[in-house]
């Protein structure tokens, strides 16, 4: 049974972010390119239950010219551009084949429903999952602090990170598991010194591949400042080259967490610097 989900519902699916983004871009582009003048394209989301598993169906609808039912089977074939002979729109014919390939790689399926002169609905289905924060409940008995009063009321963590997904994850972890810890973020390494002086964090979380300077340079700047060199630094990075890890630990970094990091270990490290 398919139910349209309300806008307020939080939806989590098992997917690769970049591949999913490319799939949706391709479907939306097609809906726009092969539409009629003053046409529209609409996105909607449904949940779909099948074989004891819930899937999320993402629909991209349009009110374009529609597709001949006899040709629909060719839609997801590479280099097929149905109706291109009647259109001035340029293209390679790879967009929908990429949609099928990426959706399959993410353990999903795709399809289309269309009526001539009425429009089309292209859709993908991907497995539904819980949020990372919901999954934290499994380890909560291990990582929860027994004495809530032992947490510093104004504990502050400064997180220098340019990836919004990683910032969101840490934000949700703190809100759920350590609500008394205040998180301050910036995407720029050059802002670290000023933010650290202004907010006096108990801990600095530091990504390495930042848009302005490398994280190793941020460590160097902090170590040169008498007010800040005592603040513990924890590197959080996908770069796990042994030489880089050892070099940063040698200059004073307390821990080096590799992404995706172990949440239980992250909480233990966090507690080390935010509890009396």
PDB file of C-alpha atoms in Angstrom:
ATOM      1  CA  UNK A   1       0.000   0.000   0.000  1.00  0.00           C
ATOM      2  CA  UNK A   2       1.328   3.438  -0.930  1.00  0.00           C
ATOM      3  CA  UNK A   3       0.677   6.395   1.372  1.00  0.00           C
ATOM      4  CA  UNK A   4       1.683   9.964   0.607  1.00  0.00           C
ATOM      5  CA  UNK A   5       3.773  11.277   3.476  1.00  0.00           C
ATOM      6  CA  UNK A   6       3.101  14.612   5.108  1.00  0.00           C
ATOM      7  CA  UNK A   7       5.656  17.391   4.740  1.00  0.00           C
ATOM      8  CA  UNK A   8       6.307  17.392   8.488  1.00  0.00           C
ATOM      9  CA  UNK A   9       7.390  13.746   8.487  1.00  0.00           C
ATOM     10  CA  UNK A  10      11.112  13.072   8.836  1.00  0.00           C
ATOM     11  CA  UNK A  11      12.187  10.531   6.243  1.00  0.00           C
ATOM     12  CA  UNK A  12      15.409   8.522   6.264  1.00  0.00           C
ATOM     13  CA  UNK A  13      16.500   6.186   3.494  1.00  0.00           C
ATOM     14  CA  UNK A  14      19.435   3.885   2.942  1.00  0.00           C
ATOM     15  CA  UNK A  15      21.300   5.560   0.079  1.00  0.00           C
ATOM     16  CA  UNK A  16      24.496   7.180  -1.078  1.00  0.00           C
ATOM     17  CA  UNK A  17      24.034  10.953  -0.853  1.00  0.00           C
ATOM     18  CA  UNK A  18      25.909  11.872  -4.032  1.00  0.00           C
ATOM     19  CA  UNK A  19      24.320   9.136  -6.144  1.00  0.00           C
ATOM     20  CA  UNK A  20      20.840  10.018  -4.875  1.00  0.00           C
ATOM     21  CA  UNK A  21      21.435  13.684  -5.663  1.00  0.00           C
ATOM     22  CA  UNK A  22      22.519  12.799  -9.212  1.00  0.00           C
ATOM     23  CA  UNK A  23      19.470  10.577  -9.720  1.00  0.00           C
ATOM     24  CA  UNK A  24      17.088  13.359  -8.686  1.00  0.00           C
ATOM     25  CA  UNK A  25      18.917  15.960 -10.772  1.00  0.00           C
ATOM     26  CA  UNK A  26      18.618  13.720 -13.848  1.00  0.00           C
ATOM     27  CA  UNK A  27      14.905  13.092 -13.303  1.00  0.00           C
ATOM     28  CA  UNK A  28      14.104  16.756 -12.673  1.00  0.00           C
ATOM     29  CA  UNK A  29      16.145  17.843 -15.676  1.00  0.00           C
ATOM     30  CA  UNK A  30      14.217  15.421 -17.891  1.00  0.00           C
ATOM     31  CA  UNK A  31      10.907  16.662 -16.508  1.00  0.00           C
ATOM     32  CA  UNK A  32      11.870  20.227 -17.390  1.00  0.00           C
ATOM     33  CA  UNK A  33      13.544  19.600 -20.758  1.00  0.00           C
ATOM     34  CA  UNK A  34      10.835  17.401 -22.262  1.00  0.00           C
ATOM     35  CA  UNK A  35       7.884  19.423 -21.026  1.00  0.00           C
ATOM     36  CA  UNK A  36       5.529  21.836 -22.733  1.00  0.00           C
ATOM     37  CA  UNK A  37       5.374  25.602 -22.486  1.00  0.00           C
ATOM     38  CA  UNK A  38       4.193  26.706 -19.020  1.00  0.00           C
ATOM     39  CA  UNK A  39       4.422  23.111 -17.824  1.00  0.00           C
ATOM     40  CA  UNK A  40       5.204  22.040 -14.271  1.00  0.00           C
ATOM     41  CA  UNK A  41       7.361  19.485 -12.462  1.00  0.00           C
ATOM     42  CA  UNK A  42       6.456  18.254  -8.987  1.00  0.00           C
ATOM     43  CA  UNK A  43       8.237  16.109  -6.387  1.00  0.00           C
ATOM     44  CA  UNK A  44       6.355  13.940  -3.911  1.00  0.00           C
ATOM     45  CA  UNK A  45       7.268  11.163  -1.481  1.00  0.00           C
ATOM     46  CA  UNK A  46       5.370   8.025  -0.478  1.00  0.00           C
ATOM     47  CA  UNK A  47       6.110   5.114   1.784  1.00  0.00           C
ATOM     48  CA  UNK A  48       5.622   1.690   0.240  1.00  0.00           C
ATOM     49  CA  UNK A  49       5.362  -1.565   2.211  1.00  0.00           C
ATOM     50  CA  UNK A  50       6.336  -4.785   0.462  1.00  0.00           C
ATOM     51  CA  UNK A  51       7.633  -8.172   1.669  1.00  0.00           C
ATOM     52  CA  UNK A  52       7.816  -7.046   5.315  1.00  0.00           C
ATOM     53  CA  UNK A  53      10.000  -4.054   4.430  1.00  0.00           C
ATOM     54  CA  UNK A  54       9.183  -0.390   4.035  1.00  0.00           C
ATOM     55  CA  UNK A  55      10.453   1.503   1.009  1.00  0.00           C
ATOM     56  CA  UNK A  56      10.377   5.185   0.255  1.00  0.00           C
ATOM     57  CA  UNK A  57       9.156   6.110  -3.207  1.00  0.00           C
ATOM     58  CA  UNK A  58      10.286   9.469  -4.606  1.00  0.00           C
ATOM     59  CA  UNK A  59       8.150  10.655  -7.519  1.00  0.00           C
ATOM     60  CA  UNK A  60       9.059  13.262 -10.131  1.00  0.00           C
ATOM     61  CA  UNK A  61       5.853  14.180 -11.971  1.00  0.00           C
ATOM     62  CA  UNK A  62       5.286  16.445 -14.961  1.00  0.00           C
ATOM     63  CA  UNK A  63       2.419  17.456 -17.233  1.00  0.00           C
ATOM     64  CA  UNK A  64       4.413  17.138 -20.439  1.00  0.00           C
ATOM     65  CA  UNK A  65       3.469  15.327 -23.652  1.00  0.00           C
ATOM     66  CA  UNK A  66       3.742  11.876 -22.110  1.00  0.00           C
ATOM     67  CA  UNK A  67       5.344   8.758 -23.576  1.00  0.00           C
ATOM     68  CA  UNK A  68       4.008   6.200 -26.014  1.00  0.00           C
ATOM     69  CA  UNK A  69       3.376   2.985 -23.988  1.00  0.00           C
ATOM     70  CA  UNK A  70       5.080   0.951 -26.731  1.00  0.00           C
ATOM     71  CA  UNK A  71       8.337   2.852 -26.160  1.00  0.00           C
ATOM     72  CA  UNK A  72       8.471   2.905 -22.359  1.00  0.00           C
ATOM     73  CA  UNK A  73      10.523  -0.297 -22.179  1.00  0.00           C
ATOM     74  CA  UNK A  74      13.395   1.502 -23.958  1.00  0.00           C
ATOM     75  CA  UNK A  75      13.476   4.487 -21.595  1.00  0.00           C
ATOM     76  CA  UNK A  76      16.296   3.359 -19.311  1.00  0.00           C
ATOM     77  CA  UNK A  77      18.489   2.075 -22.157  1.00  0.00           C
ATOM     78  CA  UNK A  78      21.758   3.998 -22.737  1.00  0.00           C
ATOM     79  CA  UNK A  79      21.725   6.449 -25.679  1.00  0.00           C
ATOM     80  CA  UNK A  80      17.971   6.137 -26.189  1.00  0.00           C
ATOM     81  CA  UNK A  81      16.315   9.582 -26.477  1.00  0.00           C
ATOM     82  CA  UNK A  82      12.641   8.924 -27.116  1.00  0.00           C
ATOM     83  CA  UNK A  83      10.991  11.758 -28.975  1.00  0.00           C
ATOM     84  CA  UNK A  84      14.314  13.488 -29.642  1.00  0.00           C
ATOM     85  CA  UNK A  85      13.485  13.603 -33.329  1.00  0.00           C
ATOM     86  CA  UNK A  86      10.654  15.998 -32.517  1.00  0.00           C
ATOM     87  CA  UNK A  87      12.636  18.112 -30.080  1.00  0.00           C
ATOM     88  CA  UNK A  88      15.392  20.702 -30.280  1.00  0.00           C
ATOM     89  CA  UNK A  89      16.667  19.684 -26.835  1.00  0.00           C
ATOM     90  CA  UNK A  90      20.224  18.371 -26.884  1.00  0.00           C
ATOM     91  CA  UNK A  91      21.358  15.417 -24.809  1.00  0.00           C
ATOM     92  CA  UNK A  92      23.342  12.188 -24.720  1.00  0.00           C
ATOM     93  CA  UNK A  93      20.574   9.783 -23.797  1.00  0.00           C
ATOM     94  CA  UNK A  94      22.478   8.666 -20.684  1.00  0.00           C
ATOM     95  CA  UNK A  95      20.427  10.433 -18.005  1.00  0.00           C
ATOM     96  CA  UNK A  96      17.876   7.701 -17.346  1.00  0.00           C
ATOM     97  CA  UNK A  97      20.401   4.882 -17.709  1.00  0.00           C
ATOM     98  CA  UNK A  98      22.419   6.557 -14.927  1.00  0.00           C
ATOM     99  CA  UNK A  99      19.231   6.749 -12.847  1.00  0.00           C
ATOM    100  CA  UNK A 100      18.717   3.004 -13.239  1.00  0.00           C
ATOM    101  CA  UNK A 101      22.364   2.133 -12.602  1.00  0.00           C
ATOM    102  CA  UNK A 102      22.693   4.259  -9.458  1.00  0.00           C
ATOM    103  CA  UNK A 103      19.321   3.216  -8.056  1.00  0.00           C
ATOM    104  CA  UNK A 104      20.198  -0.449  -8.520  1.00  0.00           C
ATOM    105  CA  UNK A 105      23.565   0.066  -6.800  1.00  0.00           C
ATOM    106  CA  UNK A 106      21.669   1.511  -3.820  1.00  0.00           C
ATOM    107  CA  UNK A 107      19.466  -1.623  -3.622  1.00  0.00           C
ATOM    108  CA  UNK A 108      16.496   0.197  -5.109  1.00  0.00           C
ATOM    109  CA  UNK A 109      14.313   0.093  -8.203  1.00  0.00           C
ATOM    110  CA  UNK A 110      13.007   2.707 -10.629  1.00  0.00           C
ATOM    111  CA  UNK A 111      10.141   2.995 -13.034  1.00  0.00           C
ATOM    112  CA  UNK A 112       7.765   5.275 -14.913  1.00  0.00           C
ATOM    113  CA  UNK A 113       4.044   5.725 -15.445  1.00  0.00           C
ATOM    114  CA  UNK A 114       2.911   7.865 -18.368  1.00  0.00           C
ATOM    115  CA  UNK A 115      -0.091   8.843 -20.464  1.00  0.00           C
ATOM    116  CA  UNK A 116       0.142  10.506 -23.842  1.00  0.00           C
ATOM    117  CA  UNK A 117      -0.766  14.202 -23.733  1.00  0.00           C
ATOM    118  CA  UNK A 118      -1.201  14.067 -19.942  1.00  0.00           C
ATOM    119  CA  UNK A 119       2.252  13.687 -18.455  1.00  0.00           C
ATOM    120  CA  UNK A 120       4.594  11.260 -16.730  1.00  0.00           C
ATOM    121  CA  UNK A 121       5.659  10.139 -13.276  1.00  0.00           C
ATOM    122  CA  UNK A 122       9.217   8.848 -12.916  1.00  0.00           C
ATOM    123  CA  UNK A 123       9.897   7.203  -9.576  1.00  0.00           C
ATOM    124  CA  UNK A 124      12.590   5.484  -7.554  1.00  0.00           C
ATOM    125  CA  UNK A 125      12.153   3.271  -4.501  1.00  0.00           C
ATOM    126  CA  UNK A 126      14.818   2.907  -1.810  1.00  0.00           C
ATOM    127  CA  UNK A 127      14.798   1.062   1.529  1.00  0.00           C
ATOM    128  CA  UNK A 128      13.578   3.095   4.484  1.00  0.00           C
ATOM    129  CA  UNK A 129      15.816   3.220   7.558  1.00  0.00           C
ATOM    130  CA  UNK A 130      16.069   4.931  10.928  1.00  0.00           C
ATOM    131  CA  UNK A 131      18.043   8.097  11.471  1.00  0.00           C
ATOM    132  CA  UNK A 132      21.553   7.780  12.859  1.00  0.00           C
ATOM    133  CA  UNK A 133      20.288   9.409  16.045  1.00  0.00           C
ATOM    134  CA  UNK A 134      17.543   6.799  16.451  1.00  0.00           C
ATOM    135  CA  UNK A 135      20.182   4.098  16.135  1.00  0.00           C
ATOM    136  CA  UNK A 136      22.078   5.712  18.999  1.00  0.00           C
ATOM    137  CA  UNK A 137      19.399   4.437  21.377  1.00  0.00           C
ATOM    138  CA  UNK A 138      20.950   1.000  21.031  1.00  0.00           C
ATOM    139  CA  UNK A 139      24.172   2.158  22.713  1.00  0.00           C
ATOM    140  CA  UNK A 140      22.571   4.649  25.104  1.00  0.00           C
ATOM    141  CA  UNK A 141      22.795   2.386  28.199  1.00  0.00           C
ATOM    142  CA  UNK A 142      26.562   2.140  27.650  1.00  0.00           C
ATOM    143  CA  UNK A 143      27.312   5.750  26.887  1.00  0.00           C
ATOM    144  CA  UNK A 144      24.819   7.733  28.944  1.00  0.00           C
ATOM    145  CA  UNK A 145      26.271   9.641  31.869  1.00  0.00           C
ATOM    146  CA  UNK A 146      25.032   8.251  35.174  1.00  0.00           C
ATOM    147  CA  UNK A 147      25.259  11.550  36.991  1.00  0.00           C
ATOM    148  CA  UNK A 148      23.794  14.260  34.762  1.00  0.00           C
ATOM    149  CA  UNK A 149      24.905  16.951  37.238  1.00  0.00           C
ATOM    150  CA  UNK A 150      28.535  16.040  36.563  1.00  0.00           C
ATOM    151  CA  UNK A 151      28.314  17.566  33.081  1.00  0.00           C
ATOM    152  CA  UNK A 152      29.603  21.104  32.965  1.00  0.00           C
ATOM    153  CA  UNK A 153      26.587  23.354  32.487  1.00  0.00           C
ATOM    154  CA  UNK A 154      28.386  25.516  29.962  1.00  0.00           C
ATOM    155  CA  UNK A 155      30.613  22.949  28.250  1.00  0.00           C
ATOM    156  CA  UNK A 156      31.494  24.201  24.776  1.00  0.00           C
ATOM    157  CA  UNK A 157      32.733  22.310  21.719  1.00  0.00           C
ATOM    158  CA  UNK A 158      34.099  24.152  18.699  1.00  0.00           C
ATOM    159  CA  UNK A 159      33.765  22.150  15.465  1.00  0.00           C
ATOM    160  CA  UNK A 160      35.665  23.288  12.352  1.00  0.00           C
ATOM    161  CA  UNK A 161      34.104  21.380   9.461  1.00  0.00           C
ATOM    162  CA  UNK A 162      32.905  22.230   5.934  1.00  0.00           C
ATOM    163  CA  UNK A 163      30.669  19.189   5.385  1.00  0.00           C
ATOM    164  CA  UNK A 164      27.088  20.004   6.386  1.00  0.00           C
ATOM    165  CA  UNK A 165      26.144  16.336   6.833  1.00  0.00           C
ATOM    166  CA  UNK A 166      28.915  15.834   9.399  1.00  0.00           C
ATOM    167  CA  UNK A 167      27.894  19.000  11.239  1.00  0.00           C
ATOM    168  CA  UNK A 168      24.278  17.810  11.296  1.00  0.00           C
ATOM    169  CA  UNK A 169      25.324  14.420  12.641  1.00  0.00           C
ATOM    170  CA  UNK A 170      27.384  15.861  15.514  1.00  0.00           C
ATOM    171  CA  UNK A 171      24.618  18.372  16.255  1.00  0.00           C
ATOM    172  CA  UNK A 172      22.035  15.609  16.540  1.00  0.00           C
ATOM    173  CA  UNK A 173      24.323  13.446  18.678  1.00  0.00           C
ATOM    174  CA  UNK A 174      24.806  16.277  21.142  1.00  0.00           C
ATOM    175  CA  UNK A 175      21.134  17.247  21.215  1.00  0.00           C
ATOM    176  CA  UNK A 176      20.135  13.658  21.854  1.00  0.00           C
ATOM    177  CA  UNK A 177      22.924  12.344  24.055  1.00  0.00           C
ATOM    178  CA  UNK A 178      24.701  15.387  25.528  1.00  0.00           C
ATOM    179  CA  UNK A 179      22.191  18.267  25.583  1.00  0.00           C
ATOM    180  CA  UNK A 180      24.278  20.331  28.018  1.00  0.00           C
ATOM    181  CA  UNK A 181      27.119  20.662  25.532  1.00  0.00           C
ATOM    182  CA  UNK A 182      27.005  23.755  23.329  1.00  0.00           C
ATOM    183  CA  UNK A 183      28.266  23.324  19.762  1.00  0.00           C
ATOM    184  CA  UNK A 184      29.835  26.185  17.807  1.00  0.00           C
ATOM    185  CA  UNK A 185      30.771  25.580  14.176  1.00  0.00           C
ATOM    186  CA  UNK A 186      32.672  27.173  11.329  1.00  0.00           C
ATOM    187  CA  UNK A 187      33.669  25.978   7.883  1.00  0.00           C
ATOM    188  CA  UNK A 188      36.871  28.036   7.799  1.00  0.00           C
ATOM    189  CA  UNK A 189      40.111  27.115   9.498  1.00  0.00           C
ATOM    190  CA  UNK A 190      41.267  30.736   9.666  1.00  0.00           C
ATOM    191  CA  UNK A 191      38.357  31.546  12.003  1.00  0.00           C
ATOM    192  CA  UNK A 192      39.422  28.969  14.602  1.00  0.00           C
ATOM    193  CA  UNK A 193      41.683  31.224  16.668  1.00  0.00           C
ATOM    194  CA  UNK A 194      39.154  34.063  16.930  1.00  0.00           C
ATOM    195  CA  UNK A 195      36.284  31.681  17.758  1.00  0.00           C
ATOM    196  CA  UNK A 196      38.368  29.850  20.356  1.00  0.00           C
ATOM    197  CA  UNK A 197      39.310  33.123  22.086  1.00  0.00           C
ATOM    198  CA  UNK A 198      35.703  34.343  22.062  1.00  0.00           C
ATOM    199  CA  UNK A 199      34.053  31.114  23.262  1.00  0.00           C
ATOM    200  CA  UNK A 200      36.765  29.358  25.313  1.00  0.00           C
ATOM    201  CA  UNK A 201      35.809  25.812  24.209  1.00  0.00           C
ATOM    202  CA  UNK A 202      36.525  22.745  26.302  1.00  0.00           C
ATOM    203  CA  UNK A 203      37.326  20.838  23.107  1.00  0.00           C
ATOM    204  CA  UNK A 204      38.046  21.585  19.437  1.00  0.00           C
ATOM    205  CA  UNK A 205      36.915  19.112  16.767  1.00  0.00           C
ATOM    206  CA  UNK A 206      38.859  19.655  13.571  1.00  0.00           C
ATOM    207  CA  UNK A 207      38.458  18.446  10.015  1.00  0.00           C
ATOM    208  CA  UNK A 208      41.594  18.584   7.860  1.00  0.00           C
ATOM    209  CA  UNK A 209      40.480  19.321   4.293  1.00  0.00           C
ATOM    210  CA  UNK A 210      38.978  22.767   4.810  1.00  0.00           C
ATOM    211  CA  UNK A 211      38.154  25.272   2.047  1.00  0.00           C
ATOM    212  CA  UNK A 212      40.742  27.876   3.123  1.00  0.00           C
ATOM    213  CA  UNK A 213      43.643  26.191   4.957  1.00  0.00           C
ATOM    214  CA  UNK A 214      44.596  22.656   5.923  1.00  0.00           C
ATOM    215  CA  UNK A 215      43.730  21.433   9.407  1.00  0.00           C
ATOM    216  CA  UNK A 216      47.408  20.892  10.190  1.00  0.00           C
ATOM    217  CA  UNK A 217      47.921  24.639   9.778  1.00  0.00           C
ATOM    218  CA  UNK A 218      45.042  25.268  12.185  1.00  0.00           C
ATOM    219  CA  UNK A 219      46.811  23.110  14.782  1.00  0.00           C
ATOM    220  CA  UNK A 220      49.977  25.124  14.239  1.00  0.00           C
ATOM    221  CA  UNK A 221      48.123  28.426  14.751  1.00  0.00           C
ATOM    222  CA  UNK A 222      46.536  27.184  17.972  1.00  0.00           C
ATOM    223  CA  UNK A 223      49.852  25.898  19.316  1.00  0.00           C
ATOM    224  CA  UNK A 224      51.470  29.308  18.753  1.00  0.00           C
ATOM    225  CA  UNK A 225      48.874  31.091  20.890  1.00  0.00           C
ATOM    226  CA  UNK A 226      49.547  31.040  24.646  1.00  0.00           C
ATOM    227  CA  UNK A 227      45.826  31.351  25.447  1.00  0.00           C
ATOM    228  CA  UNK A 228      44.774  28.468  23.232  1.00  0.00           C
ATOM    229  CA  UNK A 229      47.526  25.874  23.071  1.00  0.00           C
ATOM    230  CA  UNK A 230      46.159  24.022  26.090  1.00  0.00           C
ATOM    231  CA  UNK A 231      42.745  23.412  24.489  1.00  0.00           C
ATOM    232  CA  UNK A 232      42.504  19.730  23.492  1.00  0.00           C
ATOM    233  CA  UNK A 233      42.146  19.102  19.754  1.00  0.00           C
ATOM    234  CA  UNK A 234      40.504  16.038  18.230  1.00  0.00           C
ATOM    235  CA  UNK A 235      40.899  15.565  14.485  1.00  0.00           C
ATOM    236  CA  UNK A 236      37.847  14.139  12.695  1.00  0.00           C
ATOM    237  CA  UNK A 237      38.831  13.246   9.139  1.00  0.00           C
ATOM    238  CA  UNK A 238      38.365  10.683   6.378  1.00  0.00           C
ATOM    239  CA  UNK A 239      42.086  10.930   5.627  1.00  0.00           C
ATOM    240  CA  UNK A 240      43.679   8.080   7.563  1.00  0.00           C
ATOM    241  CA  UNK A 241      47.196   8.096   6.128  1.00  0.00           C
ATOM    242  CA  UNK A 242      49.445   6.692   8.912  1.00  0.00           C
ATOM    243  CA  UNK A 243      52.108   9.367   8.392  1.00  0.00           C
ATOM    244  CA  UNK A 244      49.570  12.161   8.756  1.00  0.00           C
ATOM    245  CA  UNK A 245      48.021  10.603  11.854  1.00  0.00           C
ATOM    246  CA  UNK A 246      51.405  10.211  13.560  1.00  0.00           C
ATOM    247  CA  UNK A 247      52.529  13.726  12.607  1.00  0.00           C
ATOM    248  CA  UNK A 248      49.440  15.356  14.067  1.00  0.00           C
ATOM    249  CA  UNK A 249      49.549  13.289  17.243  1.00  0.00           C
ATOM    250  CA  UNK A 250      53.203  14.282  17.600  1.00  0.00           C
ATOM    251  CA  UNK A 251      52.335  18.000  17.616  1.00  0.00           C
ATOM    252  CA  UNK A 252      49.721  17.712  20.329  1.00  0.00           C
ATOM    253  CA  UNK A 253      46.470  16.449  18.793  1.00  0.00           C
ATOM    254  CA  UNK A 254      44.813  14.302  21.470  1.00  0.00           C
ATOM    255  CA  UNK A 255      42.888  11.889  19.242  1.00  0.00           C
ATOM    256  CA  UNK A 256      42.502  11.186  15.544  1.00  0.00           C
ATOM    257  CA  UNK A 257      39.010   9.923  14.647  1.00  0.00           C
ATOM    258  CA  UNK A 258      38.515   8.631  11.114  1.00  0.00           C
ATOM    259  CA  UNK A 259      35.197   9.107   9.325  1.00  0.00           C
ATOM    260  CA  UNK A 260      32.756   7.547   9.616  1.00  0.00           C
ATOM    261  CA  UNK A 261      33.719   7.676  13.274  1.00  0.00           C
ATOM    262  CA  UNK A 262      32.722   5.328  16.079  1.00  0.00           C
ATOM    263  CA  UNK A 263      29.959   7.212  17.923  1.00  0.00           C
ATOM    264  CA  UNK A 264      30.527   5.369  21.189  1.00  0.00           C
ATOM    265  CA  UNK A 265      34.222   6.304  21.116  1.00  0.00           C
ATOM    266  CA  UNK A 266      33.342   9.878  20.163  1.00  0.00           C
ATOM    267  CA  UNK A 267      31.105  10.196  23.227  1.00  0.00           C
ATOM    268  CA  UNK A 268      33.798   8.777  25.500  1.00  0.00           C
ATOM    269  CA  UNK A 269      36.300  11.339  24.201  1.00  0.00           C
ATOM    270  CA  UNK A 270      33.740  14.116  24.512  1.00  0.00           C
ATOM    271  CA  UNK A 271      32.979  13.175  28.127  1.00  0.00           C
ATOM    272  CA  UNK A 272      36.679  13.195  28.953  1.00  0.00           C
ATOM    273  CA  UNK A 273      36.800  16.957  28.357  1.00  0.00           C
ATOM    274  CA  UNK A 274      33.310  18.058  29.391  1.00  0.00           C
ATOM    275  CA  UNK A 275      32.907  16.283  32.745  1.00  0.00           C
ATOM    276  CA  UNK A 276      34.443  17.398  36.019  1.00  0.00           C
TER     277      UNK A 276
END
